[in-house]
mmCIF file of C-alpha atoms in Angstrom:
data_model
loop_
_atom_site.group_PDB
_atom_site.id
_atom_site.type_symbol
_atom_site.label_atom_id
_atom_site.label_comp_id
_atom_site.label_asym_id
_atom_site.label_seq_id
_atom_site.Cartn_x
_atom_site.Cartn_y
_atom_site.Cartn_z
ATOM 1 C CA UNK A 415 167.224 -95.548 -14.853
ATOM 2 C CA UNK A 416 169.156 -96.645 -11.552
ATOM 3 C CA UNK A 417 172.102 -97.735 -11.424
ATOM 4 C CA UNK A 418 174.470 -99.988 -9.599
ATOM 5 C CA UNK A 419 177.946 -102.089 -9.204
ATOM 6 C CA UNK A 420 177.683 -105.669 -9.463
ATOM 7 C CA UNK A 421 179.453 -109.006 -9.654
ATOM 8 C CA UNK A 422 178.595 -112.445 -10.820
ATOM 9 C CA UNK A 423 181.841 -113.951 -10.132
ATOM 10 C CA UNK A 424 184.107 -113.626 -7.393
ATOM 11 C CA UNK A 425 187.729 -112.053 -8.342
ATOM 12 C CA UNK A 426 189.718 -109.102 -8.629
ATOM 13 C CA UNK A 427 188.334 -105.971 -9.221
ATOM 14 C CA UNK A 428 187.711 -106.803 -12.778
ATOM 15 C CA UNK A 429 184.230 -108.725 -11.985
ATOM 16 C CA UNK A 430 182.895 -105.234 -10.670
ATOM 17 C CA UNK A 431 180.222 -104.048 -13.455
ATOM 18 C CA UNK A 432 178.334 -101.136 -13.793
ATOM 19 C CA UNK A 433 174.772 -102.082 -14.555
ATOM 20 C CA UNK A 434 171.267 -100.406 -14.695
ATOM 21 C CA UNK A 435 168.965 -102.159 -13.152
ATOM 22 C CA UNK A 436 165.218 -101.331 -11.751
ATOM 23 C CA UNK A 437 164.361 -101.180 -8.149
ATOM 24 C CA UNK A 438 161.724 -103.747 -6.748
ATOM 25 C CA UNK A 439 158.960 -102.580 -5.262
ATOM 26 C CA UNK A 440 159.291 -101.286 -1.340
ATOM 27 C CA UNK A 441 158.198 -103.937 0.997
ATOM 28 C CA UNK A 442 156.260 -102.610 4.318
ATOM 29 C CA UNK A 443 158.939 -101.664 6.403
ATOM 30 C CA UNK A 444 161.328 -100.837 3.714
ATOM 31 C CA UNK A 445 162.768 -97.422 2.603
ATOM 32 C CA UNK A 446 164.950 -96.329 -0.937
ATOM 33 C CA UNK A 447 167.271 -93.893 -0.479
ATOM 34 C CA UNK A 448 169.070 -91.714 -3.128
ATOM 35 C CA UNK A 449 172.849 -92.175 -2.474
ATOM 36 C CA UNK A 450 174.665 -88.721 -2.599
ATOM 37 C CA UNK A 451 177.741 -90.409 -1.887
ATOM 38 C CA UNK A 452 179.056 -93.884 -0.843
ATOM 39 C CA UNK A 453 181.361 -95.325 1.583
ATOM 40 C CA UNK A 454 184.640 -97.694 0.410
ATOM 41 C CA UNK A 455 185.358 -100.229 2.959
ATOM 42 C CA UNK A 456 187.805 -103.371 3.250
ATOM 43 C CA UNK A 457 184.932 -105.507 3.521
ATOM 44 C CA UNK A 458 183.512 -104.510 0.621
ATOM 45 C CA UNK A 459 186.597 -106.322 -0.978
ATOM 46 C CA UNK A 460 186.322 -109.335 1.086
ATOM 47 C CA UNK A 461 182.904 -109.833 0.038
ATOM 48 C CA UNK A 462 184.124 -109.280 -3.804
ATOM 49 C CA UNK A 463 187.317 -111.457 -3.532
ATOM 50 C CA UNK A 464 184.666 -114.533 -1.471
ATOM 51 C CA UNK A 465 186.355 -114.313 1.518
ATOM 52 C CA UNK A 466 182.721 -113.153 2.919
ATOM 53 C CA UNK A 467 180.463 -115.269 1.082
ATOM 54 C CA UNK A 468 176.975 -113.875 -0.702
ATOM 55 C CA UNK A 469 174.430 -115.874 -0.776
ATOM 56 C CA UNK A 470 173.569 -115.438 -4.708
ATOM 57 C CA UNK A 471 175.239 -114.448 -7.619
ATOM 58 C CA UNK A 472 174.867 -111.101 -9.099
ATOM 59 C CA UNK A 473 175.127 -109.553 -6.346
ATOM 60 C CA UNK A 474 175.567 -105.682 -5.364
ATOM 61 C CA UNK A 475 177.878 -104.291 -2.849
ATOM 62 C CA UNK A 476 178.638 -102.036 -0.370
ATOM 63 C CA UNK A 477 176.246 -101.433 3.106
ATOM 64 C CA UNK A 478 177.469 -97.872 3.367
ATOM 65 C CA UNK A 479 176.057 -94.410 2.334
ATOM 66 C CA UNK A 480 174.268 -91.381 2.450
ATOM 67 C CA UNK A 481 171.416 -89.534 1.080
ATOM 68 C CA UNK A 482 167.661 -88.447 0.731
ATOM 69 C CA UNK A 483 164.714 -90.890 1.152
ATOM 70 C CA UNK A 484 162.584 -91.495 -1.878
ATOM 71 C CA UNK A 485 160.353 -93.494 -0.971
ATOM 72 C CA UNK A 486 158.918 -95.003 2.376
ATOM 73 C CA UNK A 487 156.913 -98.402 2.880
ATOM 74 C CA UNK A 488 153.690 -98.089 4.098
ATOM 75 C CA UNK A 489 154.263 -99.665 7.713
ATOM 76 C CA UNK A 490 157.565 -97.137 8.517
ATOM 77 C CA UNK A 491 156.242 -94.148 10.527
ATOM 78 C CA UNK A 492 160.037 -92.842 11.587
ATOM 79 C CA UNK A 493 161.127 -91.042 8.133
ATOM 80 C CA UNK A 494 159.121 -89.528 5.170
ATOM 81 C CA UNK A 495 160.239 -89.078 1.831
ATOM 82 C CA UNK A 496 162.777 -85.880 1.762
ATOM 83 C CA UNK A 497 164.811 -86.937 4.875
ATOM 84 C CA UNK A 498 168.247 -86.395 5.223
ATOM 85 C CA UNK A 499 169.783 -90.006 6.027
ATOM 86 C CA UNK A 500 172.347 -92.197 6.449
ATOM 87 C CA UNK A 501 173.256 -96.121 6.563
ATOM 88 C CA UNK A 502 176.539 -98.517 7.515
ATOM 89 C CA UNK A 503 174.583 -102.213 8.153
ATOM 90 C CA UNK A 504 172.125 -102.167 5.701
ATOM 91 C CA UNK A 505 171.979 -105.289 2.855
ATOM 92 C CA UNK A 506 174.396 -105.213 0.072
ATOM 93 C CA UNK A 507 173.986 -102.813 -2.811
ATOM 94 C CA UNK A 508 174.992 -99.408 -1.264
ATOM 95 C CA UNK A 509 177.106 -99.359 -4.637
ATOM 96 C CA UNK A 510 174.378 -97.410 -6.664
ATOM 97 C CA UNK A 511 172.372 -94.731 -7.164
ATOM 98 C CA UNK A 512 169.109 -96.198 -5.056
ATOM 99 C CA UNK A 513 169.443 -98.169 -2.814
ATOM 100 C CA UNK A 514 166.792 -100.482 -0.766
ATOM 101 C CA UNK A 515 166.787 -101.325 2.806
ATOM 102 C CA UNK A 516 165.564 -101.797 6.084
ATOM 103 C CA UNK A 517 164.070 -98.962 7.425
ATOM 104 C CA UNK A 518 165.590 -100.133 10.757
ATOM 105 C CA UNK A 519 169.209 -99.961 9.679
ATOM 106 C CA UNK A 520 168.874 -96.137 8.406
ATOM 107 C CA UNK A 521 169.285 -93.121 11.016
ATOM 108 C CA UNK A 522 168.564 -89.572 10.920
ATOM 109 C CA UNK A 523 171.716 -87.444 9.498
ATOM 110 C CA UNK A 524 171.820 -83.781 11.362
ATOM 111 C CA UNK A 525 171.757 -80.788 9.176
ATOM 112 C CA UNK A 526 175.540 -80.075 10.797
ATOM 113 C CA UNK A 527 177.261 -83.157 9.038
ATOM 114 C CA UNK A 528 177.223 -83.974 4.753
ATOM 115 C CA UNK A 529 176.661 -86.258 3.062
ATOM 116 C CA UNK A 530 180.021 -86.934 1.813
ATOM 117 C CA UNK A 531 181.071 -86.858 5.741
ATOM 118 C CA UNK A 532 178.299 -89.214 6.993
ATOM 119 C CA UNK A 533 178.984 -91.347 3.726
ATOM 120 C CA UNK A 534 182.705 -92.058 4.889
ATOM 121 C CA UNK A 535 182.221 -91.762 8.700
ATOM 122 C CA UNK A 536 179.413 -94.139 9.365
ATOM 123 C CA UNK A 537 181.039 -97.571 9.133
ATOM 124 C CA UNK A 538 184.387 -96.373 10.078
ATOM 125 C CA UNK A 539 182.903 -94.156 12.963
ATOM 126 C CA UNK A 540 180.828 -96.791 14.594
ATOM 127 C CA UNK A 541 183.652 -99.237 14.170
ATOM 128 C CA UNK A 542 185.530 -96.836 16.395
ATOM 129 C CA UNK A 543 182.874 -96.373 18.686
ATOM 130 C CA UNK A 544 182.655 -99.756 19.639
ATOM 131 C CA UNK A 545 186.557 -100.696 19.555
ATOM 132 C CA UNK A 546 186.771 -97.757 21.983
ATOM 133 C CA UNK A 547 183.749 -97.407 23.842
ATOM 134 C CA UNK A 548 182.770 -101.237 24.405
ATOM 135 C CA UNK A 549 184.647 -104.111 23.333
ATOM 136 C CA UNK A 550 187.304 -102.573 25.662
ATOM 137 C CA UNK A 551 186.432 -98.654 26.805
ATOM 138 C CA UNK A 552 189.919 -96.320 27.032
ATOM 139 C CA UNK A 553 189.470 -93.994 29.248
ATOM 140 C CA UNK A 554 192.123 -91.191 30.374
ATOM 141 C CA UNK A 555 195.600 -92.084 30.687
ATOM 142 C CA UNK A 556 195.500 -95.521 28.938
ATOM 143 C CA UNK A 557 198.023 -96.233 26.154
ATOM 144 C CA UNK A 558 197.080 -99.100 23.921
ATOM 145 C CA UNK A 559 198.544 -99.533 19.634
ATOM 146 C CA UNK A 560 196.213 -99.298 17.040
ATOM 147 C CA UNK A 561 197.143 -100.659 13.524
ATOM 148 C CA UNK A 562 196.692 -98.580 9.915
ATOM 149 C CA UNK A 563 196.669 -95.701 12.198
ATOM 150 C CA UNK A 564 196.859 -93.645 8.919
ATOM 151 C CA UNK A 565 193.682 -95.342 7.260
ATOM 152 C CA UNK A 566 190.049 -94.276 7.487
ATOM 153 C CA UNK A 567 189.271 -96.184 10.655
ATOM 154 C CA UNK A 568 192.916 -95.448 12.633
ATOM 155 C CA UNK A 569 192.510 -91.585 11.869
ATOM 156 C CA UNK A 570 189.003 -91.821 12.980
ATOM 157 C CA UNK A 571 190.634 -93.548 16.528
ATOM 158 C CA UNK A 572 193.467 -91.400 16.795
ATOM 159 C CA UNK A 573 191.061 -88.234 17.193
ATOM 160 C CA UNK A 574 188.434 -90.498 19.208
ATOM 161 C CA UNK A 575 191.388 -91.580 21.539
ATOM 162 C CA UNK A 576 192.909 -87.439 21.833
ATOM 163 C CA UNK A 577 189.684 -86.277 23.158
ATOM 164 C CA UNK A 578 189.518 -89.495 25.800
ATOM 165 C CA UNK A 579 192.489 -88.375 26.942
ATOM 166 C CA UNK A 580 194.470 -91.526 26.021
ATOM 167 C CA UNK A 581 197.545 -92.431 24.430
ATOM 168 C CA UNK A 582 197.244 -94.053 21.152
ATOM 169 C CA UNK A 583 200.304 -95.790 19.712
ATOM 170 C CA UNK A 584 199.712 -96.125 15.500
ATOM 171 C CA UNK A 585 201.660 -97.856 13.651
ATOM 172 C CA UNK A 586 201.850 -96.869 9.915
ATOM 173 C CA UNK A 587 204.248 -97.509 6.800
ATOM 174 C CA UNK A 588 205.522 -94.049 5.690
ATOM 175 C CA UNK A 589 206.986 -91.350 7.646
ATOM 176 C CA UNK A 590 203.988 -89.128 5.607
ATOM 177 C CA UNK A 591 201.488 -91.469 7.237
ATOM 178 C CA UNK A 592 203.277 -91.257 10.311
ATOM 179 C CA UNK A 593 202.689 -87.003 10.050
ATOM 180 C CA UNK A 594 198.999 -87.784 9.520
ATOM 181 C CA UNK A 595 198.484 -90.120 12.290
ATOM 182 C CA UNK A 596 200.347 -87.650 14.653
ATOM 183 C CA UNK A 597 198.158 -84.372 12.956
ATOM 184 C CA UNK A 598 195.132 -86.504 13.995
ATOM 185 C CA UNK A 599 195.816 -87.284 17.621
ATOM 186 C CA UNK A 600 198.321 -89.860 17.379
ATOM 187 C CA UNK A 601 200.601 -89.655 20.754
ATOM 188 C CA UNK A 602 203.251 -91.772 18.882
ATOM 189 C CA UNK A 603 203.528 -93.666 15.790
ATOM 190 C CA UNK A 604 205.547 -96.710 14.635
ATOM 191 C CA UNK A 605 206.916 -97.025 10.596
ATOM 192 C CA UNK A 606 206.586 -100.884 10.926
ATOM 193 C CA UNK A 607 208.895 -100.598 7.786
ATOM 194 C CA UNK A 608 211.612 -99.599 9.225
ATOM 195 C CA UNK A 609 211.124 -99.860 13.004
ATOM 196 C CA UNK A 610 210.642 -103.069 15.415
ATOM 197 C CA UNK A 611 206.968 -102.617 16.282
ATOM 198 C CA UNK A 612 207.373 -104.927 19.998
ATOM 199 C CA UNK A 613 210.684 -103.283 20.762
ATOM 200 C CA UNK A 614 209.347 -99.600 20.013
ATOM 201 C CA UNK A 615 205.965 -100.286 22.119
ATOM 202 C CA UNK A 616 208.262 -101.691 24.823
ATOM 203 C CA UNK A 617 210.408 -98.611 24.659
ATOM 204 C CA UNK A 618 207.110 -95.972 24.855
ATOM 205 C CA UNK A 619 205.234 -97.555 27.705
ATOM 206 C CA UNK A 620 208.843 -98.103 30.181
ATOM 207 C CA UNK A 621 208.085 -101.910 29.685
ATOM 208 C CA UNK A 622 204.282 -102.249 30.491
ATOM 209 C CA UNK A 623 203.266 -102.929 27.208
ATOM 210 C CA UNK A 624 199.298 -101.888 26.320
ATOM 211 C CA UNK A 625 196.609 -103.403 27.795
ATOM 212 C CA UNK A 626 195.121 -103.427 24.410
ATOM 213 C CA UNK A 627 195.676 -104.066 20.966
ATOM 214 C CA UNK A 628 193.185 -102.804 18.095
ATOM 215 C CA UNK A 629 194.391 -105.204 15.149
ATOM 216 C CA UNK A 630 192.671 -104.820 11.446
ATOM 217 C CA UNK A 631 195.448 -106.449 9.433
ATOM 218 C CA UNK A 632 195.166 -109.691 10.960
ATOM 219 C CA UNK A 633 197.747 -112.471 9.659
ATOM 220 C CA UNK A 634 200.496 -110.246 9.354
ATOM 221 C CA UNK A 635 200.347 -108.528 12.449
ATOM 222 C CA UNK A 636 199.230 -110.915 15.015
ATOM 223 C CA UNK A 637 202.201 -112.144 16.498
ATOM 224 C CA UNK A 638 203.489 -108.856 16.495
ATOM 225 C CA UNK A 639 200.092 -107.646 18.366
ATOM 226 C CA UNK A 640 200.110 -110.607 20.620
ATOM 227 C CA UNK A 641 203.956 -109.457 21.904
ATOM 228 C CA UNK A 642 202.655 -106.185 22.422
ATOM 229 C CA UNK A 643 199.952 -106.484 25.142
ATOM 230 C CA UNK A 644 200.954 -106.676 28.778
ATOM 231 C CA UNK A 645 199.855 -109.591 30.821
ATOM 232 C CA UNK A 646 195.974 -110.315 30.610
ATOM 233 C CA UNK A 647 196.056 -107.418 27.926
ATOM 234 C CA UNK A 648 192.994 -108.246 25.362
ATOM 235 C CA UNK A 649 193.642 -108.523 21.503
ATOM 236 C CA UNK A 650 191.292 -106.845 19.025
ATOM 237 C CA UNK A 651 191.403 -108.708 15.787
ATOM 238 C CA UNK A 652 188.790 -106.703 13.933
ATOM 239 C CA UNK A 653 190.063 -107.094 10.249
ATOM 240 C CA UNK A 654 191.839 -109.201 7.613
ATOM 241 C CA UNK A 655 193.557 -106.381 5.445
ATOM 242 C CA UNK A 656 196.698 -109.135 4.924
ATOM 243 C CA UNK A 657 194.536 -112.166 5.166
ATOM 244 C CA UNK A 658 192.208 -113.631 7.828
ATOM 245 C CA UNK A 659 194.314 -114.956 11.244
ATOM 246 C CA UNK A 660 194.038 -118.817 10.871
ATOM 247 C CA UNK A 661 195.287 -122.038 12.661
ATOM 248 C CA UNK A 662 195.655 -119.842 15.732
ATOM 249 C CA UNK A 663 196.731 -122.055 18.858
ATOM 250 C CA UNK A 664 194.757 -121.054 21.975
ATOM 251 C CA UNK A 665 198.108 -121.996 24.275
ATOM 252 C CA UNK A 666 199.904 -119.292 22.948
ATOM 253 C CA UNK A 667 197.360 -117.061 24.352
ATOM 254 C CA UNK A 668 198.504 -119.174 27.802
ATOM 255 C CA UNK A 669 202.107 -118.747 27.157
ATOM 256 C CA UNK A 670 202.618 -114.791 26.118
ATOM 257 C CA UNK A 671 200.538 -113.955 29.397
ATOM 258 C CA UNK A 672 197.034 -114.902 30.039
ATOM 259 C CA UNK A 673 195.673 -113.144 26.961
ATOM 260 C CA UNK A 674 192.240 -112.324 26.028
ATOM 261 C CA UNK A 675 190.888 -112.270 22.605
ATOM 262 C CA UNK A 676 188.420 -110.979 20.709
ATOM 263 C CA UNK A 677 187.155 -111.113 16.888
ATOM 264 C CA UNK A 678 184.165 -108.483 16.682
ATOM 265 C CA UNK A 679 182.122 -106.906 14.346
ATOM 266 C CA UNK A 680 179.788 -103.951 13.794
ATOM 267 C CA UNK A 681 176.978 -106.011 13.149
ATOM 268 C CA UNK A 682 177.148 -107.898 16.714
ATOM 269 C CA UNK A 683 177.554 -104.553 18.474
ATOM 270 C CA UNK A 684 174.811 -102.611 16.823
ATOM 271 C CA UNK A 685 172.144 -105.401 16.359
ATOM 272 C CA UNK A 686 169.791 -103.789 17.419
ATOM 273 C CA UNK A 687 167.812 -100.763 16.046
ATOM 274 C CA UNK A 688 168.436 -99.253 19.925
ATOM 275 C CA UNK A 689 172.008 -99.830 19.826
ATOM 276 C CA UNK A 690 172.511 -98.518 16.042
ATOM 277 C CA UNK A 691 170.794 -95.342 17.305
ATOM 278 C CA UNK A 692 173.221 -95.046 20.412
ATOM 279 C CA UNK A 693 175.979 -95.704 18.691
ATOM 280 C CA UNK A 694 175.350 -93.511 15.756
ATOM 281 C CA UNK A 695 174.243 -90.541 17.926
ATOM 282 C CA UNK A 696 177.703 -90.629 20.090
ATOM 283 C CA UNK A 697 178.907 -90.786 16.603
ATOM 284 C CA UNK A 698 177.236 -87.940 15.567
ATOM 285 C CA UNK A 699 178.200 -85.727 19.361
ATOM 286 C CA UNK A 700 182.100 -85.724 18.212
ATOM 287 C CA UNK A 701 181.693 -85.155 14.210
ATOM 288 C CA UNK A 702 179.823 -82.397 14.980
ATOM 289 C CA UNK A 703 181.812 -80.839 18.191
ATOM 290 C CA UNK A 704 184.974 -81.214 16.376
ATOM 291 C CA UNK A 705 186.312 -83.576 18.257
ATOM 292 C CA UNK A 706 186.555 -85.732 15.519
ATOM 293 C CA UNK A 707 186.669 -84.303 11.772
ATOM 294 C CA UNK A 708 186.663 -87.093 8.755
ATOM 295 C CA UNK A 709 189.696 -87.251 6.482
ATOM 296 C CA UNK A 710 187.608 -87.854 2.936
ATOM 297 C CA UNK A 711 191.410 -89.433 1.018
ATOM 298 C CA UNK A 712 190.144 -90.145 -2.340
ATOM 299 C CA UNK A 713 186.990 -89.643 -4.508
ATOM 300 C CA UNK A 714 186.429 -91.808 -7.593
ATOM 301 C CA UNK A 715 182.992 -91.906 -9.214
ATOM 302 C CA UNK A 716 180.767 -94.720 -8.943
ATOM 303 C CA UNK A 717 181.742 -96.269 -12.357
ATOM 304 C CA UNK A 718 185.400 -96.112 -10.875
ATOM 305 C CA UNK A 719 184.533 -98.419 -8.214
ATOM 306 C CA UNK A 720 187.656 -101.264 -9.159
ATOM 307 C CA UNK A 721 190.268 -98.844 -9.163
ATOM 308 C CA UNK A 722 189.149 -97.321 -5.696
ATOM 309 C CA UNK A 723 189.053 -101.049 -4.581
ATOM 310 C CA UNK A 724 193.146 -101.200 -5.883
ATOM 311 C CA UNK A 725 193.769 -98.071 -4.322
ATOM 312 C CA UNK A 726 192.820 -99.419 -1.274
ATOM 313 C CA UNK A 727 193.629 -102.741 -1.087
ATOM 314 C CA UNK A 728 197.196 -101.413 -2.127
ATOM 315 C CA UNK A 729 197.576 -99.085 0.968
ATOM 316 C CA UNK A 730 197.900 -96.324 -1.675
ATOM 317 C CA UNK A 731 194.880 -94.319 0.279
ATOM 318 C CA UNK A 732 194.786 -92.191 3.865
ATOM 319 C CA UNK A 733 191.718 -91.203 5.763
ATOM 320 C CA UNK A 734 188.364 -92.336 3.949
ATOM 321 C CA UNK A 735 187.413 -92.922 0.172
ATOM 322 C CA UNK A 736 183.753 -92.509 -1.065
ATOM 323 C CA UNK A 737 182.411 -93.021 -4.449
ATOM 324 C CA UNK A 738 179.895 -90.514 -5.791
ATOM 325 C CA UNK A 739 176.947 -91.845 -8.173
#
């Protein structure tokens, strides 16, 4: 019998409930994969907590993971039963043993990456792909700050960034985050707990300040991130780790410079099954030339699900956590 994590409330990490449950029949252009492993992401809290609404209740979670297809629908002609696979967009329920989705949001995994890399790298890696590569593309010689450098995203970024040939400034909370961030690519990092993030930045770039910010802790940072571009410098906000950014006043944007923002989102940058294959096989290029290797953190089985959430919600994690079915 499958299995799978579910929640008919909204709460802490107590509503999360193991359940078996039997999967529906494969509609035409549907596949079900066999998770191998499973990828732990932020968002996967937000939806839990109702910050990200679902649209019914039970409800799975998780759009992240790995594994074999099988079973195929009768209209998808791009995979057969036995492929090697792996998904970030798909519907909720990536928390399970089998999971159901769109054949369109599932891509080819190469023989040269695992499942538990693919299965923490997907999400994270295409978030990175499109922070760096389009919502604002670093090339050589630019130094922007990245928050969380230290999590599974900012280690992720700091390698990205090294083999760019940029500078990335991460900020992190521990000087043993700090080493990580730096082992990864970091060019210099910033222990926001004991170190003025603006002044530091100002003191690394002679005064320029970045011409970018990548922001995933939103409410707590963005001042802070805002002080730390240089004039017509764009703002990332791509995350709520401390809460979501709210009441924001556009003038401010007027008054600390001509600022550009941005709030974006792997599902508006790889809507399309074109894109999603793009992005996923740039993704692919650097896991497998070593320009960027995946820090796997934590394991917890799937059953463990709540206290992975904790974990992470905590900042008690580096690098990626998976759960394994």
């Amino acid at each position: 019998m499958a299995k799978r994590i579910e929640f008919a409330e909204t709460g802490g990490p107590e509503v999360l409930k193991m359940r078996e449950f039997e999967p529906g029949e494969l509609g035409p252009q549907e596949v079900r994969v066999t998770n191998w492993a499973i990828g732990l992401n932020f968002i996967d809290i937000y939806v839990r907590t109702g910050l990200y609404p679902v649209s019914e209740l039970p409800s799975g979670l998780g759009t992240e993971g790995a594994g074999i297809i099988e079973a195929v629908g009768e209209e998808v002609t791009d995979f057969k039963e036995g492929d090697r696979v792996a998904y970030a967009t798909g519907p909720l329920g990536a928390y399970s043993t089998h999971h159901t989705l769109p054949a369109d949001k599932v891509v080819l995994l190469p023989d040269s990456i695992g499942f538990d890399q693919a299965a923490a790298a997907m999400l994270k890696g295409l978030t990175v792909q499109y922070l760096l590569r389009q919502v604002y593309p670093i090339k050589s010689g630019d130094t922007f700050l990245f928050h969380a450098a230290a999590g599974g995203v900012g280690l992720i970024a700091c390698q990205w960034a090294r083999s760019l040939g940029a500078r990335l400034i991460g900020t992190v909370s521990t000087p043993e985050k700090a080493a990580l961030a730096q082992k990864n690519g970091a060019w210099a990092t910033i222990n926001y707990s004991e170190e003025n993030v603006v002044e530091r930045v100002r003191e690394l770039t002679d005064g320029q300040m970045c011409p970018v910010v990548y922001d995933s802790v939103g409410r707590d940072t963005w001042e802070t991130s805002l002080d730390c571009l240089a004039p017509r410098g764009l703002m990332v906000s791509f995350g709520n780790a401390s809460g979501p950014v709210e009441g924001v006043n556009l003038a401010i944007l007027n008054q600390k410079g001509s600022l550009f923002v941005t709030r974006p989102s792997l599902a508006g940058y790889a809507n399309t099954r074109e894109r999603l294959e793009a992005m996923s096989q740039e993704l692919f290029q650097v896991m497998s030339n070593d320009s960027v290797h995946v820090n796997i953190g934590c394991r917890f089985r799937l059953d463990e699900a709540g206290e992975a959430q904790q974990n992470l919600a905590s900042r008690r994690t580096s690098g990626s956590t998976i759960l394994i079915p």
